[in-house]
Amino acid sequence: MPTITILTAILWHFPLVVLVGLASYLVYQKRRSSSVYLLDFECHRPPPSYRFPTATFHELIYLDDRVDPESRAFLIKIIQKSGYSEETSIPPPNAVNPVMPSITHARDEAASIIFATVQNLLSVTNISPRAIDVLICNSSMFSPTPSLTAMVVNEFKMRSNVLSYNLSGMGCSAGIVSIALARDLLKARRNSLALIVSMEVLSLNWYGGKIPSMLVTNCLFRMGGAALLMSSRNHDKCSAKYELQHLVRTNKAREDRCYACVYQDVDPDNKTGVSISKAIPNVAGETLKANMVSLAPLVLPYSEQVRYVWSAIREKVRIIGRKDAYMPNFKKAFKHFCIHAGGKAVIEAAEKNLGLSKEDVEASEMTLHKFGNTSSSSIWYELAYLETKRKIKTGDRVWQIAFGSGFKCNSAVWKCISSQHTRTADAWKGKIKTDLIKEKNLL
């Protein structure tokens, strides 16, 4: 009789036990921090006909009557010091005389980069456009109506409930800002896919005035773009390339010198351009150091953290000077470095501040040499370079560092899940010579 009573009680309360257990499991799953993965990425390779060799640049500015002799000499000096190869590219409308900015040309340029890059990425990953839950596009200087994300949704016939976001005016660091946004959305919407497109449009941004700080952009930026797929689906861990570990963003816009370092304005002749200050290497170095202070506790081993804190204390009480302060060895935290290819001075400033070797900044230098400054997508050309060179191994950590107007320095830390999924990037096919020493001498 007691046995029957116990059995009856168990059966009577069984639905309640199941309900409580199920509720507890759902609460646990909701609160549990989900991982975010990078499935794959693709970098745009402009057609060979878009190449912009030095001779073409010289001819363009010599035939343009709006360019005075002083400006012409300045432009030639900048391009000679840029370290660019003869393979960097610009959109065709920027290679004619005179250069005539056009919204139609800008849309065509954006479409040519975005559609081809996204299509290649979806083909490689075998992902249907209708499977995308989040879509993010970033282009600092071009924000049309309808938006760039609307162009993508229309071209690939995505779902009507896809979450779309456009980021503009954030400079070359916008790519990592997009990653941060995608991470937050993917964690809020578990088991989702996010497509990110990072690029810049040049067709509207040729400066035809005489201000040297604004003329620099005519020499600096080149055509390029990247698309990447991020996921918070648990089963994607088996096929993903990388797992996102950390994101650190530093914004120093409250300081006037940093805020005005990269600034869009009009000159005395009412011509629009983007001014780049000579102080940008120093500002980039200072902002990088501030970013490192926030990132260091997340990635450095305790031994390095203790040495850094002890050095900071000694500097504070003036036992040692600032030049003698200990700089943490980030090579103990990272195997690879992808520093935004904003220019030779920017890469050299990061190299100095981080105590890196030439081998550590090889990917950045080669990207600058072969593709030029492609704005927010440059860090992906660098990661593609490392994959093509078969340098990424399972378990390696990669530090992506991007600088942008504002002034901003943003960091993304990725851990390679499986190097078996890395591949030769289409953008780098035929661009990496076997004689690396000879290639470096070109810089």
Tab-separated table of C-alpha atoms in Angstrom:
chain	number	residue	atom	x	y	z
A	1	MET	CA	0.000	0.000	0.000
A	2	PRO	CA	2.786	2.543	0.832
A	3	THR	CA	4.452	1.688	-2.475
A	4	ILE	CA	1.262	2.474	-4.404
A	5	THR	CA	0.904	5.754	-2.535
A	6	ILE	CA	4.447	6.853	-3.394
A	7	LEU	CA	3.975	5.872	-7.032
A	8	THR	CA	0.712	7.787	-7.168
A	9	ALA	CA	2.385	10.887	-5.720
A	10	ILE	CA	5.196	10.691	-8.255
A	11	LEU	CA	2.776	10.374	-11.155
A	12	TRP	CA	0.618	13.177	-9.761
A	13	HIS	CA	3.548	15.607	-9.496
A	14	PHE	CA	5.403	14.453	-12.602
A	15	PRO	CA	4.037	17.184	-14.928
A	16	LEU	CA	5.017	19.839	-12.372
A	17	VAL	CA	8.540	18.418	-12.058
A	18	VAL	CA	8.920	18.377	-15.851
A	19	LEU	CA	7.605	21.928	-16.116
A	20	VAL	CA	10.016	23.239	-13.443
A	21	GLY	CA	12.927	21.403	-15.042
A	22	LEU	CA	12.100	22.744	-18.485
A	23	ALA	CA	11.758	26.301	-17.160
A	24	SER	CA	15.108	26.038	-15.380
A	25	TYR	CA	16.769	24.760	-18.536
A	26	LEU	CA	15.330	27.611	-20.623
A	27	VAL	CA	16.480	30.212	-18.095
A	28	TYR	CA	19.957	28.661	-18.083
A	29	GLN	CA	20.131	28.651	-21.864
A	30	LYS	CA	18.992	32.268	-22.041
A	31	ARG	CA	21.510	33.480	-19.483
A	32	ARG	CA	24.382	31.420	-20.798
A	33	SER	CA	26.731	33.591	-22.865
A	34	SER	CA	26.736	32.175	-26.384
A	35	SER	CA	29.880	32.082	-28.492
A	36	VAL	CA	30.149	34.038	-31.722
A	37	TYR	CA	31.992	32.512	-34.667
A	38	LEU	CA	33.432	33.735	-37.941
A	39	LEU	CA	32.386	31.210	-40.572
A	40	ASP	CA	34.364	32.739	-43.429
A	41	PHE	CA	35.162	36.005	-45.175
A	42	GLU	CA	35.873	37.230	-48.678
A	43	CYS	CA	37.948	40.175	-49.963
A	44	HIS	CA	37.148	41.976	-53.204
A	45	ARG	CA	39.631	41.793	-56.050
A	46	PRO	CA	39.043	44.592	-58.577
A	47	PRO	CA	39.338	43.727	-62.292
A	48	PRO	CA	42.831	44.213	-63.824
A	49	SER	CA	41.453	47.066	-65.927
A	50	TYR	CA	40.899	49.077	-62.725
A	51	ARG	CA	44.623	49.214	-61.950
A	52	PHE	CA	45.971	52.681	-61.169
A	53	PRO	CA	49.734	52.640	-61.852
A	54	THR	CA	51.915	55.633	-61.017
A	55	ALA	CA	52.222	56.667	-64.664
A	56	THR	CA	48.428	56.909	-64.961
A	57	PHE	CA	48.279	59.021	-61.815
A	58	HIS	CA	50.936	61.385	-63.172
A	59	GLU	CA	49.107	61.711	-66.475
A	60	LEU	CA	45.798	62.368	-64.716
A	61	ILE	CA	47.059	65.270	-62.633
A	62	TYR	CA	49.146	66.762	-65.468
A	63	LEU	CA	46.141	66.842	-67.795
A	64	ASP	CA	43.849	68.331	-65.148
A	65	ASP	CA	43.936	72.122	-65.530
A	66	ARG	CA	42.445	72.544	-62.063
A	67	VAL	CA	45.631	71.202	-60.440
A	68	ASP	CA	48.198	73.981	-59.980
A	69	PRO	CA	51.978	73.281	-60.170
A	70	GLU	CA	52.455	73.320	-56.370
A	71	SER	CA	49.631	70.834	-55.814
A	72	ARG	CA	50.932	68.676	-58.652
A	73	ALA	CA	54.410	68.525	-57.110
A	74	PHE	CA	52.914	67.720	-53.703
A	75	LEU	CA	50.779	64.879	-55.080
A	76	ILE	CA	53.742	63.328	-56.906
A	77	LYS	CA	55.831	63.507	-53.741
A	78	ILE	CA	53.128	61.763	-51.696
A	79	ILE	CA	52.543	58.983	-54.237
A	80	GLN	CA	56.263	58.294	-54.490
A	81	LYS	CA	56.492	57.863	-50.716
A	82	SER	CA	53.316	55.783	-50.439
A	83	GLY	CA	54.994	52.421	-51.047
A	84	TYR	CA	52.145	51.394	-53.374
A	85	SER	CA	52.712	48.866	-56.129
A	86	GLU	CA	51.466	49.232	-59.705
A	87	GLU	CA	48.520	46.957	-58.866
A	88	THR	CA	46.357	49.137	-56.618
A	89	SER	CA	42.965	50.015	-58.108
A	90	ILE	CA	40.479	52.852	-58.349
A	91	PRO	CA	37.011	52.986	-59.943
A	92	PRO	CA	37.067	53.969	-63.656
A	93	PRO	CA	35.249	57.332	-63.128
A	94	ASN	CA	38.216	58.501	-61.014
A	95	ALA	CA	40.697	57.710	-63.786
A	96	VAL	CA	39.318	60.116	-66.382
A	97	ASN	CA	40.042	63.787	-66.945
A	98	PRO	CA	38.436	65.736	-65.489
A	99	VAL	CA	37.213	63.655	-62.542
A	100	MET	CA	33.482	64.313	-62.198
A	101	PRO	CA	31.864	63.075	-58.966
A	102	SER	CA	28.516	61.395	-59.610
A	103	ILE	CA	25.967	59.643	-57.402
A	104	THR	CA	25.333	57.214	-60.265
A	105	HIS	CA	29.017	56.295	-60.451
A	106	ALA	CA	29.123	55.927	-56.681
A	107	ARG	CA	26.169	53.522	-56.700
A	108	ASP	CA	27.735	51.515	-59.525
A	109	GLU	CA	31.020	51.326	-57.630
A	110	ALA	CA	29.302	50.180	-54.419
A	111	ALA	CA	27.277	47.588	-56.305
A	112	SER	CA	30.316	46.188	-58.139
A	113	ILE	CA	32.183	45.663	-54.855
A	114	ILE	CA	29.330	44.493	-52.644
A	115	PHE	CA	27.494	42.159	-55.002
A	116	ALA	CA	30.557	40.290	-56.233
A	117	THR	CA	32.092	39.926	-52.768
A	118	VAL	CA	28.872	38.798	-51.073
A	119	GLN	CA	28.071	36.359	-53.889
A	120	ASN	CA	31.514	34.746	-53.599
A	121	LEU	CA	31.161	34.464	-49.823
A	122	LEU	CA	27.712	32.870	-49.983
A	123	SER	CA	28.961	30.412	-52.619
A	124	VAL	CA	31.990	29.396	-50.564
A	125	THR	CA	29.964	28.896	-47.377
A	126	ASN	CA	26.940	27.408	-49.181
A	127	ILE	CA	24.665	29.761	-47.235
A	128	SER	CA	21.343	30.895	-48.703
A	129	PRO	CA	20.689	34.670	-48.633
A	130	ARG	CA	17.356	33.909	-46.971
A	131	ALA	CA	19.186	32.343	-44.035
A	132	ILE	CA	20.719	35.709	-43.053
A	133	ASP	CA	19.149	37.198	-39.910
A	134	VAL	CA	21.306	40.337	-39.512
A	135	LEU	CA	22.786	42.520	-42.268
A	136	ILE	CA	25.292	45.310	-41.558
A	137	CYS	CA	27.002	47.567	-44.100
A	138	ASN	CA	29.607	50.198	-43.283
A	139	SER	CA	30.844	52.896	-45.647
A	140	SER	CA	32.164	56.054	-44.069
A	141	MET	CA	31.777	58.501	-46.976
A	142	PHE	CA	28.771	57.157	-48.900
A	143	SER	CA	25.301	56.858	-47.373
A	144	PRO	CA	22.703	56.822	-50.180
A	145	THR	CA	18.928	56.466	-50.141
A	146	PRO	CA	17.837	53.683	-50.440
A	147	SER	CA	20.631	52.444	-48.197
A	148	LEU	CA	23.468	50.063	-49.012
A	149	THR	CA	21.751	47.306	-47.026
A	150	ALA	CA	18.599	47.866	-49.094
A	151	MET	CA	20.721	47.331	-52.212
A	152	VAL	CA	21.913	43.999	-50.797
A	153	VAL	CA	18.423	42.873	-49.742
A	154	ASN	CA	17.075	43.744	-53.191
A	155	GLU	CA	19.898	42.041	-55.100
A	156	PHE	CA	19.881	38.797	-53.096
A	157	LYS	CA	16.134	38.727	-52.307
A	158	MET	CA	16.594	38.379	-48.559
A	159	ARG	CA	13.782	37.916	-46.083
A	160	SER	CA	11.550	40.865	-45.238
A	161	ASN	CA	12.333	40.516	-41.519
A	162	VAL	CA	16.136	40.674	-41.848
A	163	LEU	CA	17.590	43.199	-39.372
A	164	SER	CA	19.556	45.744	-41.414
A	165	TYR	CA	21.929	48.472	-40.206
A	166	ASN	CA	24.043	51.066	-42.031
A	167	LEU	CA	27.092	52.653	-40.399
A	168	SER	CA	28.586	55.826	-41.865
A	169	GLY	CA	31.056	58.554	-40.906
A	170	MET	CA	33.112	56.224	-38.683
A	171	GLY	CA	36.250	56.065	-40.800
A	172	CYS	CA	38.550	53.121	-41.290
A	173	SER	CA	37.715	51.591	-37.896
A	174	ALA	CA	34.065	51.011	-38.857
A	175	GLY	CA	34.739	47.370	-39.726
A	176	ILE	CA	35.347	46.451	-36.084
A	177	VAL	CA	32.407	48.622	-35.000
A	178	SER	CA	30.290	46.473	-37.326
A	179	ILE	CA	31.676	43.337	-35.699
A	180	ALA	CA	30.789	44.708	-32.255
A	181	LEU	CA	27.226	45.427	-33.383
A	182	ALA	CA	26.910	41.990	-34.970
A	183	ARG	CA	28.220	40.306	-31.811
A	184	ASP	CA	25.656	42.038	-29.601
A	185	LEU	CA	22.794	41.240	-31.974
A	186	LEU	CA	23.858	37.605	-32.368
A	187	LYS	CA	24.030	37.141	-28.602
A	188	ALA	CA	20.586	38.688	-28.224
A	189	ARG	CA	19.244	36.528	-31.060
A	190	ARG	CA	20.840	33.123	-30.536
A	191	ASN	CA	21.144	30.658	-33.410
A	192	SER	CA	21.385	33.483	-35.944
A	193	LEU	CA	23.586	34.482	-38.876
A	194	ALA	CA	25.005	37.946	-39.553
A	195	LEU	CA	26.404	39.230	-42.843
A	196	ILE	CA	28.780	42.202	-42.633
A	197	VAL	CA	30.014	44.247	-45.598
A	198	SER	CA	32.923	46.668	-45.066
A	199	MET	CA	33.944	48.957	-47.903
A	200	GLU	CA	34.490	52.534	-49.045
A	201	VAL	CA	33.267	54.407	-52.121
A	202	LEU	CA	35.790	56.652	-53.863
A	203	SER	CA	33.742	58.027	-56.781
A	204	LEU	CA	32.402	60.998	-54.817
A	205	ASN	CA	35.553	61.841	-52.899
A	206	TRP	CA	38.157	63.124	-55.359
A	207	TYR	CA	39.361	66.478	-54.076
A	208	GLY	CA	40.061	69.091	-56.749
A	209	GLY	CA	41.350	71.927	-54.577
A	210	LYS	CA	44.747	73.163	-53.397
A	211	ILE	CA	44.878	72.406	-49.664
A	212	PRO	CA	47.741	69.897	-49.110
A	213	SER	CA	46.111	68.150	-46.129
A	214	MET	CA	43.044	67.456	-48.303
A	215	LEU	CA	45.021	66.452	-51.392
A	216	VAL	CA	46.538	63.535	-49.473
A	217	THR	CA	43.322	61.508	-49.778
A	218	ASN	CA	43.654	61.500	-53.597
A	219	CYS	CA	46.877	59.524	-53.181
A	220	LEU	CA	45.955	57.422	-50.173
A	221	PHE	CA	42.709	55.521	-50.738
A	222	ARG	CA	42.155	52.652	-53.124
A	223	MET	CA	39.282	50.422	-54.174
A	224	GLY	CA	38.471	47.398	-52.009
A	225	GLY	CA	35.955	45.737	-49.736
A	226	ALA	CA	35.259	42.673	-47.632
A	227	ALA	CA	32.281	40.558	-46.598
A	228	LEU	CA	32.135	38.196	-43.628
A	229	LEU	CA	29.664	35.774	-42.090
A	230	MET	CA	29.308	35.567	-38.300
A	231	SER	CA	27.204	33.051	-36.426
A	232	SER	CA	25.873	32.298	-32.947
A	233	ARG	CA	24.621	28.844	-33.975
A	234	ASN	CA	26.220	26.151	-31.811
A	235	HIS	CA	26.567	23.642	-34.645
A	236	ASP	CA	28.616	26.143	-36.684
A	237	LYS	CA	31.588	25.693	-34.367
A	238	CYS	CA	32.552	22.581	-36.334
A	239	SER	CA	32.814	24.477	-39.614
A	240	ALA	CA	33.847	27.956	-38.419
A	241	LYS	CA	37.327	29.408	-38.892
A	242	TYR	CA	37.550	31.623	-35.819
A	243	GLU	CA	35.857	32.372	-32.529
A	244	LEU	CA	35.506	35.997	-31.409
A	245	GLN	CA	37.103	36.371	-27.994
A	246	HIS	CA	37.374	40.086	-27.236
A	247	LEU	CA	36.382	43.491	-28.604
A	248	VAL	CA	37.814	46.727	-27.210
A	249	ARG	CA	36.890	50.163	-28.565
A	250	THR	CA	38.650	53.440	-27.719
A	251	ASN	CA	37.247	56.827	-28.734
A	252	LYS	CA	39.195	60.038	-28.033
A	253	ALA	CA	36.814	62.478	-29.745
A	254	ARG	CA	36.577	64.558	-26.563
A	255	GLU	CA	40.112	65.830	-27.296
A	256	ASP	CA	40.057	68.559	-29.964
A	257	ARG	CA	43.379	67.491	-31.515
A	258	CYS	CA	42.124	63.939	-31.966
A	259	TYR	CA	38.676	65.021	-33.136
A	260	ALA	CA	40.114	67.217	-35.917
A	261	CYS	CA	42.776	64.722	-37.007
A	262	VAL	CA	40.647	63.426	-39.917
A	263	TYR	CA	38.021	65.998	-40.813
A	264	GLN	CA	35.672	66.541	-43.755
A	265	ASP	CA	35.153	70.196	-44.625
A	266	VAL	CA	35.159	72.717	-47.465
A	267	ASP	CA	38.201	74.775	-48.468
A	268	PRO	CA	38.191	78.543	-49.187
A	269	ASP	CA	37.059	77.776	-52.759
A	270	ASN	CA	34.058	75.818	-51.405
A	271	LYS	CA	35.448	72.470	-52.539
A	272	THR	CA	34.736	69.520	-50.270
A	273	GLY	CA	37.563	67.328	-49.056
A	274	VAL	CA	38.816	65.288	-46.122
A	275	SER	CA	41.728	66.848	-44.275
A	276	ILE	CA	44.332	64.499	-42.783
A	277	SER	CA	46.518	66.092	-40.117
A	278	LYS	CA	50.277	65.613	-39.920
A	279	ALA	CA	49.720	64.651	-36.281
A	280	ILE	CA	47.938	61.440	-37.246
A	281	PRO	CA	50.894	59.078	-36.504
A	282	ASN	CA	51.249	60.539	-32.985
A	283	VAL	CA	47.497	60.538	-32.378
A	284	ALA	CA	47.255	56.950	-33.622
A	285	GLY	CA	50.066	55.937	-31.261
A	286	GLU	CA	48.427	57.614	-28.269
A	287	THR	CA	45.017	56.109	-29.018
A	288	LEU	CA	46.590	52.683	-29.515
A	289	LYS	CA	48.227	52.909	-26.092
A	290	ALA	CA	44.873	53.762	-24.504
A	291	ASN	CA	43.307	50.789	-26.274
A	292	MET	CA	46.138	48.531	-25.103
A	293	VAL	CA	45.534	49.513	-21.466
A	294	SER	CA	41.948	48.224	-21.751
A	295	LEU	CA	42.869	45.117	-23.734
A	296	ALA	CA	45.921	44.019	-21.720
A	297	PRO	CA	44.064	42.588	-18.671
A	298	LEU	CA	41.905	40.484	-20.999
A	299	VAL	CA	44.682	38.820	-22.971
A	300	LEU	CA	48.094	39.089	-21.272
A	301	PRO	CA	49.432	36.400	-18.926
A	302	TYR	CA	49.586	37.434	-15.251
A	303	SER	CA	53.374	37.688	-15.315
A	304	GLU	CA	53.206	40.431	-17.948
A	305	GLN	CA	50.405	42.236	-16.126
A	306	VAL	CA	52.357	42.311	-12.858
A	307	ARG	CA	55.469	43.690	-14.552
A	308	TYR	CA	53.428	46.366	-16.312
A	309	VAL	CA	51.597	47.457	-13.127
A	310	TRP	CA	54.845	47.581	-11.157
A	311	SER	CA	56.432	49.705	-13.878
A	312	ALA	CA	53.424	52.053	-13.904
A	313	ILE	CA	53.678	52.509	-10.123
A	314	ARG	CA	57.393	53.305	-10.343
A	315	GLU	CA	56.687	55.802	-13.123
A	316	LYS	CA	53.927	57.400	-11.052
A	317	VAL	CA	56.230	58.031	-8.087
A	318	ARG	CA	58.945	59.160	-10.521
A	319	ILE	CA	61.424	56.407	-9.745
A	320	ILE	CA	61.742	55.871	-13.487
A	321	GLY	CA	60.970	58.098	-16.477
A	322	ARG	CA	58.311	57.496	-19.112
A	323	LYS	CA	60.909	56.306	-21.625
A	324	ASP	CA	62.035	53.587	-19.194
A	325	ALA	CA	58.499	52.349	-18.462
A	326	TYR	CA	57.881	48.670	-19.211
A	327	MET	CA	55.941	47.897	-22.376
A	328	PRO	CA	53.981	44.621	-22.154
A	329	ASN	CA	55.025	41.950	-24.609
A	330	PHE	CA	51.858	41.317	-26.609
A	331	LYS	CA	53.606	38.569	-28.538
A	332	LYS	CA	52.940	36.400	-25.472
A	333	ALA	CA	49.216	36.882	-26.099
A	334	PHE	CA	49.024	36.927	-29.902
A	335	LYS	CA	50.609	34.972	-32.700
A	336	HIS	CA	49.516	37.295	-35.499
A	337	PHE	CA	48.874	41.027	-35.901
A	338	CYS	CA	46.618	42.693	-38.480
A	339	ILE	CA	47.250	46.449	-38.220
A	340	HIS	CA	45.110	48.715	-40.379
A	341	ALA	CA	47.043	49.565	-43.541
A	342	GLY	CA	46.334	53.280	-43.299
A	343	GLY	CA	49.795	54.289	-44.478
A	344	LYS	CA	53.464	53.572	-43.858
A	345	ALA	CA	53.588	56.054	-40.959
A	346	VAL	CA	50.588	54.450	-39.236
A	347	ILE	CA	52.030	50.939	-39.507
A	348	GLU	CA	55.442	52.114	-38.297
A	349	ALA	CA	53.853	53.891	-35.313
A	350	ALA	CA	52.006	50.712	-34.294
A	351	GLU	CA	55.139	48.635	-34.870
A	352	LYS	CA	57.119	50.913	-32.557
A	353	ASN	CA	54.491	51.166	-29.817
A	354	LEU	CA	53.938	47.407	-29.723
A	355	GLY	CA	57.592	46.441	-30.070
A	356	LEU	CA	56.911	44.297	-33.135
A	357	SER	CA	59.306	42.931	-35.720
A	358	LYS	CA	59.111	43.346	-39.492
A	359	GLU	CA	57.763	39.819	-39.730
A	360	ASP	CA	54.916	40.759	-37.359
A	361	VAL	CA	53.794	43.636	-39.607
A	362	GLU	CA	54.430	41.804	-42.870
A	363	ALA	CA	50.725	41.285	-43.584
A	364	SER	CA	50.003	44.988	-43.064
A	365	GLU	CA	52.910	46.134	-45.230
A	366	MET	CA	52.071	43.726	-48.040
A	367	THR	CA	48.409	44.744	-48.001
A	368	LEU	CA	49.381	48.417	-48.203
A	369	HIS	CA	51.811	47.653	-51.026
A	370	LYS	CA	49.491	45.502	-53.134
A	371	PHE	CA	46.076	47.045	-52.455
A	372	GLY	CA	46.733	50.453	-50.869
A	373	ASN	CA	44.555	51.843	-48.098
A	374	THR	CA	41.172	50.148	-48.598
A	375	SER	CA	39.765	51.739	-45.437
A	376	SER	CA	37.759	49.458	-43.106
A	377	SER	CA	38.388	46.322	-45.178
A	378	SER	CA	42.212	46.409	-44.944
A	379	ILE	CA	42.378	44.184	-41.835
A	380	TRP	CA	40.589	41.436	-43.770
A	381	TYR	CA	43.050	41.587	-46.660
A	382	GLU	CA	45.744	41.123	-44.022
A	383	LEU	CA	44.073	38.085	-42.459
A	384	ALA	CA	43.558	36.669	-45.947
A	385	TYR	CA	47.283	37.171	-46.590
A	386	LEU	CA	48.175	35.215	-43.454
A	387	GLU	CA	45.831	32.396	-44.460
A	388	THR	CA	47.234	32.283	-47.981
A	389	LYS	CA	50.774	32.076	-46.565
A	390	ARG	CA	49.575	29.160	-44.365
A	391	LYS	CA	50.714	30.979	-41.223
A	392	ILE	CA	47.498	30.513	-39.237
A	393	LYS	CA	47.465	27.387	-37.069
A	394	THR	CA	44.740	25.920	-34.867
A	395	GLY	CA	44.718	27.691	-31.506
A	396	ASP	CA	46.503	30.828	-32.775
A	397	ARG	CA	45.138	34.166	-31.642
A	398	VAL	CA	44.926	37.086	-34.076
A	399	TRP	CA	44.786	40.745	-33.060
A	400	GLN	CA	43.053	43.053	-35.532
A	401	ILE	CA	43.743	46.753	-34.917
A	402	ALA	CA	41.835	49.469	-36.778
A	403	PHE	CA	42.153	53.260	-36.625
A	404	GLY	CA	39.498	55.727	-37.701
A	405	SER	CA	38.315	59.309	-37.650
A	406	GLY	CA	37.123	60.598	-34.334
A	407	PHE	CA	39.866	59.584	-33.414
A	408	LYS	CA	39.264	55.879	-32.718
A	409	CYS	CA	41.294	52.728	-32.172
A	410	ASN	CA	39.356	49.462	-32.087
A	411	SER	CA	40.606	45.935	-31.426
A	412	ALA	CA	39.160	42.523	-32.243
A	413	VAL	CA	40.691	39.291	-30.949
A	414	TRP	CA	40.007	36.058	-32.835
A	415	LYS	CA	41.044	32.507	-31.969
A	416	CYS	CA	41.539	30.050	-34.824
A	417	ILE	CA	39.294	27.047	-34.235
A	418	SER	CA	40.592	24.955	-37.105
A	419	SER	CA	43.268	25.849	-39.630
A	420	GLN	CA	41.823	23.155	-41.917
A	421	HIS	CA	39.141	25.626	-42.947
A	422	THR	CA	41.610	28.322	-43.995
A	423	ARG	CA	42.240	28.627	-47.731
A	424	THR	CA	44.073	30.534	-50.417
A	425	ALA	CA	42.276	33.844	-50.791
A	426	ASP	CA	41.143	34.781	-54.295
A	427	ALA	CA	42.244	38.368	-53.677
A	428	TRP	CA	45.873	37.234	-53.180
A	429	LYS	CA	46.157	34.682	-55.984
A	430	GLY	CA	49.192	35.556	-58.080
A	431	LYS	CA	50.057	38.518	-55.841
A	432	ILE	CA	52.348	36.721	-53.380
A	433	LYS	CA	55.797	36.076	-54.784
A	434	THR	CA	57.886	33.168	-53.622
A	435	ASP	CA	60.870	35.459	-53.170
A	436	LEU	CA	59.602	37.317	-50.114
A	437	ILE	CA	62.884	39.202	-49.574
A	438	LYS	CA	62.677	40.665	-53.067
A	439	GLU	CA	59.043	41.584	-52.442
A	440	LYS	CA	59.893	43.404	-49.214
A	441	ASN	CA	62.576	45.449	-50.952
A	442	LEU	CA	59.820	47.050	-53.014
A	443	LEU	CA	58.432	48.751	-49.919
